[in-house]
Structure formats: C-alpha cells, structure tokens
XYZ file of C-alpha atoms in Angstrom:
675
model
C 29.969 14.502 37.346
C 26.301 13.685 37.880
C 23.782 16.515 37.983
C 20.523 15.450 39.642
C 17.196 16.299 38.116
C 16.287 18.681 40.931
C 19.547 20.602 40.785
C 19.255 24.379 40.349
C 18.914 25.290 36.672
C 21.850 26.853 34.880
C 21.972 30.642 34.809
C 19.268 31.745 32.361
C 20.522 33.225 29.126
C 17.891 35.976 29.205
C 16.131 34.983 25.979
C 13.234 37.378 26.561
C 15.568 40.196 27.590
C 17.762 39.675 24.528
C 14.689 39.691 22.317
C 13.447 42.846 24.028
C 16.819 44.468 23.361
C 16.599 43.547 19.676
C 13.112 45.069 19.469
C 14.317 48.258 21.149
C 17.116 48.456 18.594
C 14.500 48.474 15.822
C 12.664 51.281 17.564
C 15.929 53.204 18.034
C 16.811 52.788 14.359
C 13.381 54.077 13.329
C 13.722 56.991 15.745
C 17.157 57.998 14.478
C 16.194 57.642 10.798
C 13.150 59.869 11.252
C 15.248 62.287 13.285
C 17.714 62.571 10.411
C 14.878 63.073 7.919
C 13.432 65.881 10.051
C 16.818 67.588 10.261
C 17.234 67.523 6.482
C 13.638 68.731 6.011
C 14.339 71.751 8.189
C 17.479 72.531 6.189
C 15.395 72.337 3.015
C 12.777 74.702 4.459
C 15.489 77.248 5.279
C 17.427 76.612 2.087
C 17.463 80.288 1.038
C 19.179 81.238 4.281
C 21.545 78.258 4.111
C 22.461 79.118 0.501
C 23.417 82.610 1.577
C 25.547 81.131 4.400
C 27.138 78.123 2.640
C 29.594 77.356 5.428
C 26.650 76.433 7.689
C 25.789 73.544 5.359
C 28.672 71.562 6.866
C 26.705 71.226 10.105
C 23.567 69.464 8.799
C 25.629 67.313 6.417
C 27.813 66.184 9.325
C 24.658 65.525 11.380
C 23.203 63.423 8.534
C 26.430 61.430 8.281
C 26.369 61.061 12.042
C 22.812 59.676 11.880
C 23.833 57.181 9.180
C 26.787 55.950 11.246
C 24.592 55.607 14.334
C 21.997 53.578 12.406
C 24.706 51.272 11.038
C 26.185 50.827 14.503
C 22.774 50.110 16.059
C 21.977 47.566 13.362
C 25.245 45.700 13.901
C 25.905 46.091 17.631
C 22.640 47.196 19.228
C 22.271 49.742 22.003
C 25.634 50.128 23.726
C 26.142 52.332 26.824
C 29.735 53.178 25.898
C 28.722 54.264 22.392
C 25.887 56.329 23.886
C 28.288 58.118 26.223
C 30.575 58.868 23.296
C 27.646 60.214 21.289
C 26.562 62.453 24.169
C 30.120 63.727 24.456
C 29.923 64.767 20.792
C 26.396 66.144 21.213
C 27.532 68.585 23.925
C 29.705 70.810 21.662
C 27.075 70.645 18.906
C 24.361 71.767 21.338
C 26.531 74.662 22.507
C 27.900 75.971 19.197
C 25.243 74.735 16.772
C 23.315 77.973 17.263
C 25.915 79.612 15.016
C 24.845 77.387 12.074
C 21.054 77.889 12.116
C 18.811 80.835 11.192
C 18.565 83.400 14.020
C 14.787 83.049 14.231
C 15.161 79.336 15.165
C 17.880 79.793 17.814
C 16.738 78.351 21.139
C 13.693 76.815 19.493
C 12.747 73.135 19.477
C 12.358 73.143 15.706
C 15.870 73.237 14.244
C 18.236 70.523 13.085
C 20.614 71.076 16.032
C 17.866 70.451 18.580
C 16.583 67.451 16.658
C 20.052 65.887 16.377
C 20.809 66.471 20.056
C 17.366 65.135 21.029
C 17.927 61.936 19.062
C 21.174 61.323 20.924
C 19.735 61.998 24.393
C 16.602 59.877 23.942
C 18.357 56.745 22.667
C 21.128 57.163 25.265
C 18.554 57.275 28.061
C 17.220 53.889 26.877
C 20.416 52.020 27.649
C 22.452 54.098 30.110
C 22.084 53.526 33.862
C 20.163 56.288 35.601
C 23.250 57.464 37.490
C 25.018 58.045 34.155
C 22.054 59.162 32.034
C 20.886 62.002 34.296
C 24.166 63.983 34.443
C 24.995 63.262 30.786
C 21.606 64.375 29.439
C 21.542 67.337 31.830
C 24.940 68.523 30.596
C 23.818 68.338 26.945
C 20.606 70.242 27.731
C 22.582 72.872 29.628
C 24.951 73.202 26.664
C 22.002 73.853 24.344
C 20.639 76.518 26.672
C 24.053 78.170 26.991
C 24.576 78.221 23.218
C 21.160 79.768 22.599
C 21.738 82.366 25.310
C 25.146 83.202 23.797
C 23.737 83.912 20.308
C 20.390 85.262 21.453
C 17.023 84.336 19.853
C 15.394 86.859 17.523
C 12.587 87.145 14.995
C 8.779 87.465 15.122
C 8.453 84.485 17.485
C 11.853 83.999 19.126
C 12.576 80.652 20.698
C 12.659 80.275 24.456
C 15.701 78.101 25.340
C 14.407 77.251 28.808
C 11.192 75.800 27.383
C 13.116 73.859 24.753
C 15.372 72.384 27.445
C 12.361 71.408 29.581
C 10.741 69.768 26.551
C 13.944 67.835 25.877
C 14.010 66.625 29.489
C 10.342 65.601 29.312
C 10.742 63.695 26.051
C 13.860 61.897 27.276
C 12.351 61.024 30.660
C 9.043 59.776 29.249
C 10.716 57.509 26.701
C 13.273 56.239 29.226
C 10.568 55.310 31.760
C 8.518 53.611 29.056
C 11.423 51.497 27.810
C 12.621 50.591 31.311
C 9.114 49.537 32.359
C 8.843 47.207 29.373
C 12.363 45.914 30.057
C 11.426 44.992 33.631
C 8.676 42.737 32.301
C 11.145 41.097 29.923
C 13.277 40.283 32.979
C 10.194 38.800 34.680
C 9.553 36.741 31.557
C 13.059 35.292 31.796
C 12.444 34.334 35.430
C 9.235 32.539 34.439
C 11.005 30.882 31.497
C 13.742 29.601 33.806
C 11.081 27.955 35.983
C 9.398 26.417 32.922
C 12.745 25.132 31.652
C 13.477 23.579 35.041
C 10.130 21.754 35.060
C 10.727 20.510 31.524
C 14.243 19.404 32.369
C 13.093 17.455 35.418
C 10.371 15.728 33.388
C 12.836 14.888 30.593
C 15.464 13.516 32.965
C 12.954 11.437 34.889
C 11.531 10.061 31.650
C 14.989 9.210 30.328
C 16.027 7.532 33.563
C 12.798 5.540 33.758
C 13.067 4.443 30.124
C 16.693 3.407 30.501
C 15.953 1.574 33.742
C 13.085 -0.351 32.141
C 15.267 -1.264 29.185
C 18.096 -2.479 31.403
C 15.701 -4.411 33.603
C 14.208 -6.086 30.520
C 17.700 -6.912 29.337
C 18.695 -8.358 32.721
C 15.515 -10.421 32.825
C 15.976 -11.785 29.300
C 19.618 -12.691 29.946
C 20.790 -13.223 33.510
C 17.479 -14.056 35.178
C 16.461 -16.618 32.542
C 19.932 -18.163 32.448
C 20.284 -18.407 36.231
C 16.737 -19.726 36.609
C 17.424 -22.439 34.020
C 20.603 -23.481 35.844
C 18.763 -23.464 39.206
C 16.030 -25.720 37.798
C 18.648 -28.303 36.875
C 18.237 -27.952 33.112
C 21.941 -28.642 32.591
C 23.747 -31.878 31.692
C 27.144 -32.486 30.135
C 25.619 -34.304 27.148
C 22.050 -32.953 27.167
C 19.651 -35.774 28.295
C 16.445 -35.131 30.223
C 17.028 -32.738 33.081
C 15.562 -32.533 36.550
C 11.799 -32.560 36.763
C 11.418 -33.840 33.205
C 12.815 -30.680 31.636
C 14.971 -30.818 28.538
C 18.612 -30.526 29.606
C 21.069 -28.181 27.910
C 24.664 -29.231 27.355
C 27.127 -27.599 29.751
C 29.075 -26.070 26.860
C 25.934 -24.314 25.620
C 25.244 -22.962 29.112
C 28.775 -21.572 29.333
C 28.373 -19.992 25.889
C 25.067 -18.463 26.913
C 26.619 -17.026 30.087
C 29.408 -15.491 27.991
C 26.842 -14.110 25.532
C 24.790 -12.596 28.369
C 27.869 -10.836 29.719
C 28.695 -9.502 26.259
C 25.160 -8.150 25.767
C 25.214 -6.372 29.127
C 28.617 -4.839 28.471
C 27.422 -3.588 25.067
C 24.396 -1.998 26.697
C 26.589 -0.280 29.284
C 28.782 1.193 26.527
C 25.842 2.221 24.332
C 24.830 5.847 23.864
C 22.255 7.503 26.090
C 19.284 9.703 25.120
C 21.443 12.806 25.550
C 24.547 11.751 23.641
C 23.212 12.803 20.232
C 20.365 14.738 18.736
C 20.549 13.192 15.304
C 18.961 10.166 13.750
C 15.756 8.346 14.430
C 14.282 9.236 17.790
C 17.206 11.524 18.592
C 19.752 8.924 17.509
C 18.540 6.243 19.935
C 16.342 3.200 19.873
C 13.627 4.778 21.993
C 10.158 3.247 21.830
C 7.656 5.250 19.848
C 5.621 5.999 22.986
C 8.646 7.438 24.807
C 9.655 9.474 21.769
C 6.106 10.793 21.321
C 5.935 11.710 25.013
C 9.151 13.706 24.724
C 7.950 15.489 21.602
C 4.628 16.288 23.259
C 6.423 17.787 26.268
C 8.628 19.866 23.979
C 5.605 21.108 22.043
C 3.909 21.982 25.337
C 7.007 23.901 26.465
C 7.082 25.813 23.169
C 3.386 26.625 23.444
C 3.557 27.658 27.106
C 6.725 29.707 26.561
C 5.153 31.518 23.633
C 2.044 32.315 25.668
C 4.159 33.460 28.625
C 6.400 35.699 26.504
C 3.455 37.182 24.639
C 1.651 37.964 27.893
C 4.735 39.505 29.482
C 5.539 41.556 26.405
C 1.982 42.842 26.101
C 1.840 43.660 29.809
C 5.207 45.408 29.690
C 4.222 47.471 26.649
C 0.861 48.384 28.168
C 2.411 49.485 31.451
C 5.144 51.378 29.643
C 2.547 53.231 27.589
C 0.531 53.939 30.751
C 3.630 55.560 32.274
C 4.140 57.517 29.036
C 0.537 58.752 29.101
C 0.777 60.099 32.640
C 4.239 61.648 32.207
C 3.359 63.236 28.890
C 0.125 64.844 30.058
C 1.707 66.069 33.274
C 4.421 67.759 31.199
C 1.992 69.792 29.080
C 0.695 71.460 32.234
C 3.714 73.787 32.049
C 2.714 75.606 28.822
C -0.981 75.427 29.708
C -0.356 77.375 32.935
C 2.661 79.575 32.177
C 1.444 80.887 28.800
C -2.090 81.963 29.721
C -1.552 85.346 28.041
C -1.032 83.636 24.687
C -4.639 82.367 24.557
C -7.740 84.131 23.363
C -9.768 82.142 25.912
C -7.438 81.029 28.764
C -10.208 79.346 30.742
C -11.021 77.052 27.814
C -7.406 75.908 27.569
C -7.193 75.149 31.278
C -10.557 73.353 31.278
C -9.455 71.183 28.373
C -6.232 70.266 30.195
C -8.161 69.266 33.321
C -10.564 67.172 31.237
C -7.694 65.390 29.540
C -6.037 64.825 32.921
C -9.056 62.810 34.053
C -9.057 60.972 30.722
C -5.304 60.232 31.042
C -5.764 58.609 34.446
C -8.732 56.578 33.178
C -6.809 55.495 30.060
C -3.745 54.458 32.062
C -5.977 52.452 34.421
C -7.610 50.640 31.498
C -4.248 49.886 29.858
C -2.981 48.319 33.078
C -5.921 45.904 33.056
C -6.650 45.284 29.372
C -6.453 46.693 25.888
C -8.695 49.440 24.588
C -12.012 48.526 23.017
C -13.150 49.914 19.693
C -15.434 52.595 21.105
C -12.771 53.642 23.606
C -10.231 54.050 20.821
C -12.719 56.085 18.783
C -13.382 58.305 21.806
C -9.659 58.939 22.337
C -9.041 59.804 18.689
C -12.063 62.111 18.576
C -10.852 63.792 21.760
C -7.383 64.272 20.233
C -8.818 65.984 17.136
C -11.226 68.185 19.107
C -8.575 69.179 21.645
C -6.144 70.211 18.911
C -8.899 72.141 17.149
C -10.065 74.026 20.252
C -6.639 74.784 21.708
C -5.357 75.781 18.267
C -8.262 78.176 17.783
C -7.586 79.847 21.112
C -3.864 80.444 20.334
C -2.688 83.753 18.843
C -0.176 84.082 15.994
C 2.868 81.799 15.965
C 1.717 80.289 19.245
C -0.461 77.988 17.168
C 2.739 76.080 16.274
C 4.585 76.957 19.477
C 4.687 75.849 23.103
C 1.418 77.572 23.883
C -0.416 75.046 21.719
C 0.081 72.285 24.256
C -2.461 70.121 22.421
C 0.214 69.389 19.825
C 1.997 67.472 22.574
C -1.122 66.501 24.523
C -2.620 64.696 21.553
C 0.496 62.532 21.386
C -0.394 60.311 24.327
C -3.909 59.785 22.957
C -2.414 58.481 19.724
C 0.178 56.347 21.535
C -2.482 54.733 23.736
C -4.444 53.788 20.618
C -1.359 52.414 18.859
C -0.533 50.237 21.881
C -3.630 48.053 21.740
C -5.658 48.729 18.603
C -5.168 47.905 14.898
C -2.583 49.997 13.086
C -5.136 51.623 10.792
C -6.914 53.274 13.728
C -3.747 54.920 15.042
C -2.731 56.001 11.535
C -6.164 57.486 10.887
C -6.126 59.419 14.162
C -2.576 60.689 13.650
C -3.410 61.840 10.123
C -6.508 63.687 11.340
C -4.647 65.535 14.103
C -1.794 66.423 11.720
C -4.219 67.822 9.139
C -6.021 69.909 11.774
C -2.707 71.278 13.089
C -1.544 72.137 9.560
C -4.766 73.880 8.603
C -4.767 75.956 11.794
C -1.108 76.930 11.346
C -1.492 77.983 7.732
C -4.693 79.889 8.576
C -3.103 81.742 11.482
C 0.435 82.575 10.265
C 0.695 81.489 6.640
C 3.291 79.254 4.949
C 6.433 81.076 6.075
C 9.719 79.248 6.789
C 9.357 79.565 10.571
C 5.794 78.244 10.495
C 6.754 75.396 8.182
C 9.790 74.342 10.212
C 7.735 74.289 13.404
C 4.928 72.494 11.616
C 7.422 69.863 10.417
C 8.592 69.397 14.012
C 4.953 69.112 15.119
C 4.262 66.438 12.503
C 7.406 64.588 13.600
C 6.292 64.732 17.238
C 2.820 63.472 16.366
C 3.949 60.599 14.147
C 7.120 59.213 15.758
C 5.688 58.021 19.133
C 2.763 56.049 17.601
C 5.022 54.652 14.877
C 7.601 53.574 17.462
C 4.908 51.832 19.517
C 3.549 50.110 16.387
C 7.020 48.881 15.434
C 7.722 47.628 18.952
C 4.342 45.935 19.192
C 4.654 44.129 15.859
C 8.278 43.173 16.511
C 7.400 41.736 19.921
C 4.519 39.761 18.432
C 6.899 38.304 15.846
C 9.677 37.687 18.372
C 7.487 35.754 20.825
C 7.185 32.485 18.821
C 10.852 32.678 17.780
C 12.008 33.070 21.363
C 9.694 30.250 22.438
C 11.234 27.884 19.869
C 14.754 28.873 20.924
C 13.872 28.328 24.576
C 12.413 24.889 23.835
C 15.463 23.887 21.782
C 17.926 25.083 24.421
C 15.920 23.403 27.171
C 15.814 20.132 25.256
C 19.550 20.142 24.555
C 20.308 20.999 28.169
C 17.937 18.343 29.491
C 19.335 15.683 27.154
C 22.881 16.575 28.147
C 22.092 16.219 31.836
C 20.042 13.093 31.123
C 23.063 11.517 29.443
C 25.215 12.140 32.513
C 22.509 10.930 34.883
C 21.645 7.836 32.850
C 25.302 6.861 32.564
C 25.644 7.214 36.331
C 22.524 5.075 36.835
C 23.890 2.405 34.511
C 27.234 2.409 36.242
C 25.571 2.111 39.653
C 23.397 -0.805 38.537
C 26.402 -2.406 36.829
C 28.412 -2.123 40.052
C 25.564 -3.815 41.877
C 25.600 -6.667 39.371
C 29.387 -6.796 39.364
C 29.568 -7.337 43.127
C 26.802 -9.946 43.339
C 25.797 -11.689 40.124
C 28.391 -11.173 37.406
C 31.242 -12.999 39.218
C 29.053 -16.128 39.404
C 28.066 -15.900 35.714
C 31.642 -15.128 34.679
C 32.950 -18.133 36.633
C 30.435 -20.401 34.882
C 31.336 -18.927 31.473
C 35.060 -19.437 32.163
C 34.542 -23.032 33.250
C 35.568 -22.377 36.863
C 32.167 -23.521 38.175
C 30.048 -26.450 37.062
C 26.434 -25.339 36.376
C 25.255 -28.868 37.156
C 26.718 -28.746 40.683
C 24.080 -28.526 43.433
C 25.846 -25.718 45.306
C 26.175 -23.696 42.101
C 22.509 -24.266 41.316
C 21.576 -23.012 44.792
C 23.652 -19.877 44.296
C 22.037 -19.331 40.888
C 18.559 -19.663 42.416
C 19.387 -17.071 45.088
C 20.833 -14.668 42.535
C 17.828 -15.105 40.217
C 15.486 -14.303 43.111
C 17.565 -11.235 43.972
C 17.460 -9.982 40.386
C 13.705 -10.489 40.217
C 13.285 -8.365 43.314
C 15.493 -5.680 41.759
C 13.421 -5.684 38.595
C 10.078 -5.586 40.384
C 11.302 -2.961 42.855
C 10.877 -5.204 45.904
C 14.349 -5.142 47.369
C 16.335 -2.981 49.764
C 20.068 -2.903 49.144
C 20.876 -2.732 52.847
C 18.963 -5.977 53.488
C 19.809 -7.799 50.250
C 22.791 -9.632 51.785
C 20.648 -10.788 54.709
C 17.949 -12.008 52.295
C 20.500 -13.803 50.113
C 21.975 -15.647 53.127
C 18.508 -16.672 54.308
C 17.501 -17.925 50.874
C 20.657 -20.013 50.593
C 19.534 -21.762 53.793
C 16.197 -22.614 52.147
C 13.917 -19.844 53.420
C 11.372 -18.317 51.057
C 11.578 -14.548 51.416
C 8.761 -12.307 50.189
C 9.318 -8.553 50.255
C 6.941 -5.613 50.262
C 8.242 -2.067 49.851
C 6.815 1.384 50.314
C 9.860 3.638 50.143
C 13.372 2.627 51.193
C 15.976 3.191 53.895
C 17.967 5.878 52.061
C 17.076 8.537 54.665
C 18.208 6.307 57.553
C 21.800 6.976 58.749
C 24.407 4.357 57.883
C 24.809 3.256 61.500
C 21.093 2.658 61.917
C 20.909 0.761 58.600
C 23.701 -1.544 59.758
C 21.910 -2.165 63.068
C 18.641 -2.934 61.246
C 20.377 -5.405 58.933
C 22.100 -7.094 61.863
C 18.854 -7.465 63.840
C 16.965 -8.893 60.880
C 19.821 -11.339 60.293
C 19.759 -12.363 63.954
C 16.007 -12.929 63.792
C 16.235 -15.231 60.770
C 19.378 -17.072 61.823
C 17.494 -19.759 63.791
C 14.557 -20.098 61.386
C 15.138 -23.411 59.654
C 12.496 -23.300 56.911
C 9.265 -21.719 55.860
C 7.898 -18.471 54.458
C 9.231 -15.150 55.677
C 7.508 -11.831 54.946
C 9.705 -8.717 54.991
C 7.998 -5.310 54.817
C 9.798 -1.957 54.575
C 8.123 1.418 55.034
C 10.615 4.217 54.367
C 10.360 7.987 54.718
C 12.515 11.036 55.292
C 11.873 11.292 59.056
C 10.771 7.772 59.959
C 11.277 4.235 58.668
C 9.868 0.875 59.760
C 10.890 -2.706 59.006
C 8.546 -5.630 59.772
C 9.670 -9.270 59.690
C 7.174 -12.120 60.032
C 8.622 -15.666 60.317
C 7.655 -19.174 61.531
C 8.281 -19.311 65.295
C 6.916 -20.528 68.623
C 6.605 -18.444 71.831
C 9.988 -19.780 72.929
C 11.612 -19.402 69.548
C 15.280 -18.395 69.752
C 14.632 -15.871 66.975
C 12.601 -13.658 69.291
C 15.254 -13.804 71.977
C 17.984 -12.976 69.480
C 16.051 -9.914 68.379
C 15.567 -8.750 71.933
C 19.284 -9.090 72.601
C 20.192 -7.329 69.381
C 18.401 -4.144 70.374
C 20.704 -3.835 73.326
C 23.753 -3.419 71.088
C 24.444 0.309 71.085
C 25.459 1.999 67.828
C 26.278 5.675 67.703
C 23.695 6.825 65.173
C 21.495 9.774 64.313
C 17.931 9.409 65.592
C 16.350 6.592 67.629
C 15.963 2.916 66.792
C 13.402 0.841 68.706
C 12.614 -2.863 68.373
C 9.460 -4.817 69.284
C 8.927 -8.566 69.113
C 5.837 -10.753 69.426
C 4.589 -14.286 68.705
C 1.068 -15.408 67.803
C -0.486 -18.356 65.953
C 2.846 -20.033 65.322
C 4.544 -16.995 63.837
C 6.967 -14.518 65.292
C 7.325 -10.884 64.347
C 10.001 -8.252 64.632
C 9.252 -4.550 64.252
C 12.104 -2.079 63.918
C 11.242 1.612 64.017
C 13.702 4.416 63.309
C 12.893 8.108 63.760
C 14.864 11.333 63.928
C-alpha cells in the first residue's frame, strides 16, 4: 500500500513526554530517598524514647523498608498511578494509627517520621494521578492524619497542631503537583512540535528518494531503450553489417536482437533492485546512491537532530521556568496563613506582616521574570540575600519553639527564593544560598530553645524542607539538559527509519507505475524484436521505433502528458513533428474532460499531412488549458473538425470551451477547462 509524502504522520510516540517522565522519576527517587533519610534521622534524635518503647521501632523500620521498595519500583517501572493508589491506601492506616508509635510531644506535628512518610507518598502520588483521583485520595490521607493526632492528643512544651500540619501537607502536595503538571504540559507541546518537524523531514526525504530514483531510471531508459530504438530508427541495422542508411555503420540484426534482450534484462533487474528504504546497512544506507544525494540526506538528518535538540531544550526550559513560577506564587501564598493567624507568637507582629507583603511583591516580580527569561547574577544575589535576611528577621521576632514552628513562616518562605535561583542559575549559587539560610535557622533555633530533641527534630525537618526543593529542581534541570540531545538523536533516527520505510513503498510504486507505462507502449515492441518476431530493418518497424524513442525522450525531459501521448504517437507515425511544452499537467481535470480534450486534439491533427506541430499544456487544480498550433489555411478541415468536436457533449465536471483561429498559414486550437 502506497503512503504519499503528504499523508498525515503516524501517531507520535511522545519522545519528549517519555523523557520528561524519566526525569520526573529521578526527582521522585531523590525525594523518596531523602524522605527516608529524614525519617531515620528523627528516630535517631528520639532514640532514648524509642529505646524505652522498643515495640515502636517496628514502625520506622517498616517505613524505611517501604521507602526502599518504592525506590526500587520507581527505578524499574517509573511513576505508576495504580502503584500510587496502592501506596496511598497503605498510607491511610499509617497516618491514622502512627501517632501511637511516636513521642507524644511530636504527635500532630509536621516533624515526625509518620508525617514525613505519609508526605512522601502523597507528593509523588499527586505527580502521576489524575486530579479527580488525587484530590480525594490525598484528602483522605490528610484527614486520617488529623484524626489519629486528635485521637492521641498532642502534648509537651510546644504541642503540634494537626490542622496546621494537614494544611501544610495540602500546600506541599498542591505546589509540587502544579509544578510537575505545568512542566509536563510543555513536554506535550514539544511532542507536537517534534511531530511537525518529523513530517517535514519525512516529506523532504521521500521527495528526494523519489527524485533520485526517477533520475536513475530515466538515465537507465535513455542509455538502453532510447539509444537502441534511435539506432534502429536511423537504419543502422543490416543482416550482415555493411554500411547503413546515411553512411552510418550498420549493426548485424543478431546483435540488435541481443541488445534488445540485454536492455530488457537491465530494466527488469532495476525494477527488482532494493530501494533507499529497504535497508539501513552498507555504503550509503545499503544502496548505490550518489555521494551528493547521500550527503544531502545526512545534512537533513543532522539539521533535524540539531533543530529537535534546540526545540526540546527550549520547551524543557520554558516548562521548568513556568512550573517554578507557579511554585513561587503558590508557596508564598501558603505562608500567609501562619503570618496572619499566629500574630501573638511574634515579638514584633508588624515586622512579620511587612516582610510577608514585601516578599509578595518580590514573588510576583520573580515569577514574571522567570516566565520571560532566566535570572541574572545580580537578581540571584538579591534573592539569596533576601532569603537570609527574611529568615534572620522573622526568626528573631519569634518566641520560644515558634522559631522552629509554623510561626516562623520564613522557613517555608525562603524555600521559593532558593528554588527560583536553582531553576536558572549555576548550582553553586543555590547551594550557597541554601547553606546560608540553613545555618541562620540553626543558630536561631539553638539560641532560642537549645539543642533539645524537639528542637532538633523540627530543625531536621526545616533543613529537609530547605534543601529538597532546590535539589529536586537541580536534578530535574540537569537531567533535562542531558536528555535533550539524547531525545533529539532518537527522534532523528526514528524519523529517518520511518521516512525510508515510506520512501521504499513509494519508490516501488513509482517504479511499478513507470514500468506499466513502458510495458503497455515500448516493451512489447522491444520484446518482439528481441524474440525475432519483428525485423529491425523493416521500414514499418523503424517508424514505430522512432515514435517510441520520441515518446521516451518526452517522458525523460518531462514534456509529455499521458492523456495525449496516444494522440501524439499516432500523429508522429503519420510524419508530423510534435513539439511539446508543459507547465503542469491534466491530473486535476476529470476523466471525461480529459477524454474530450484528447479527442478534439486528435480531430484537429487528423487532416494535417505534414509539418511542425506545437502542443502546449498549462495545468492547474481549478483550470487547465491546451494549445495546439499546426500548419493550416483559413479553410483547413482541421479547424472545422475542432469546431464540430466541441459540440459533442460529455457528462463531465466543470466546463470545457474550445476556440479556433487561423493566421499566417497556421491554425490554432485552444481548449480551456475550468471548474
């Protein structure tokens, strides 16, 4: 089955989307590994309590094993919605009853291994689950955590507030989900653009293959059939080989028959030969392509690889930047809750609120910049300085354990400043800023409440929250940069294989169509001469050979119209010299109209005894014209025949008009078809 070059491209395989999924798997693996490390660190901080309640150790060990299994599954199978639903189903009971296996002072808090384990499951599930499934599933897990904390009841010097922990879980999950889905949308757009690029490359490859094969077949036909038929027509044949007509050297009849047989064998071998899409191995793809054609194909493939790489890189960078912009706005909007609802926890409430409003303006400005371009050096330095100063000022205004609690909203607020830097600046800048904010937070916490277990476990959670988002963005950014060229090479390879496959089908169809044309017109004559059924020295045979040679020359030079070829051949056998000029063809003209045009041209030339005839064809999709100029007088029967022919009514699509004229000893016929 032939697939034309302009056929719709096959369904795209989603190369960019698959690559994006692989990158997100890396980020998910990093997230879950660090989540497991944080859970074990919190167990270590509360080791004295755990040692006195040894049965509770089963919980964190099971959570660690769970994290290991999840990482193995992600590495082998990637993000899977069904696996995420199963994990959330297991996270629900843990969220509800895990409060029984943690120190009472951490119940309902966001800094215990139960919360961390549940948070890891909800965040990665929100990356791959549809919204209609993610919202109820995550909500049910969050509700289970709140119910479990309410059942046990928080206690201690700074008891946890389950409602705030649940809100924080919802904010973290939502912000990460929106970020990932925004980047994913741009990967989908990249695949759409890649499909268009592949289609353009495929069309160019198919057209080049068809043109190359056509030129090769035309050269072959010229070197075999045209030369042989022309030699026979010139009378260069004699049974014994004396001087031929016109003083040419005659060729023995037996040699002519052998040459005809050899020409047929060469053409049949060419028809059966492989096409540029049949193999991808060997010199020039396994085919005898000229160096220029091979170089042109390689140049187009290199251009596709280069353009695909640039396209993927641009889409990835845009998707990451827009995802981070969404993260910035969501994250800063979320920290408004502690900044407003915990005013009594601050020494200077007005300072905290003023800092939040200042950062709100900065968040909008940063998101706007990220949507247009990456951050410049001075902008990155300003963001990092702002993050350090904000943490310092808000931390100083907090009282007691609030310095490592929800009241210190700067611990969360500084996160988007670090993420924005990690999204577009060198890694060292984001690492430096994150280290500075972490050190400031640690110094303030130890100064305010000392190195107690509760302070340390919350400080560990703070460090985790400060480091994981920038690290995840760095990993995603570097992985996307590395994946771009790989995806581009895969796209180019797939496009080339697909184009060559379609080219093979198309070229074979072209060869078969041209072979059928030869088989109905020229090959029977050559075969009859080769078999000894016709004498190449016979005058009638020579005339037929001359007409066929002229027809083949017109085919090779592109100056023939298949619908008029029979009319031309008949006229040439009567001794007329036909010259053709083409601009387009009659392929858009309905079959009935083409038959009427051929009949009228035949009628016009039927009474022309000798001379030069000029046939001009102008073809288009909505209109076609045929002009015939021939020797004639004002009373020439040819003009009358044409006038009578237009009166023959054919049922056809469109309108066919005919005009005749005579001037200076020549007659003319103009046929005009239009829709």
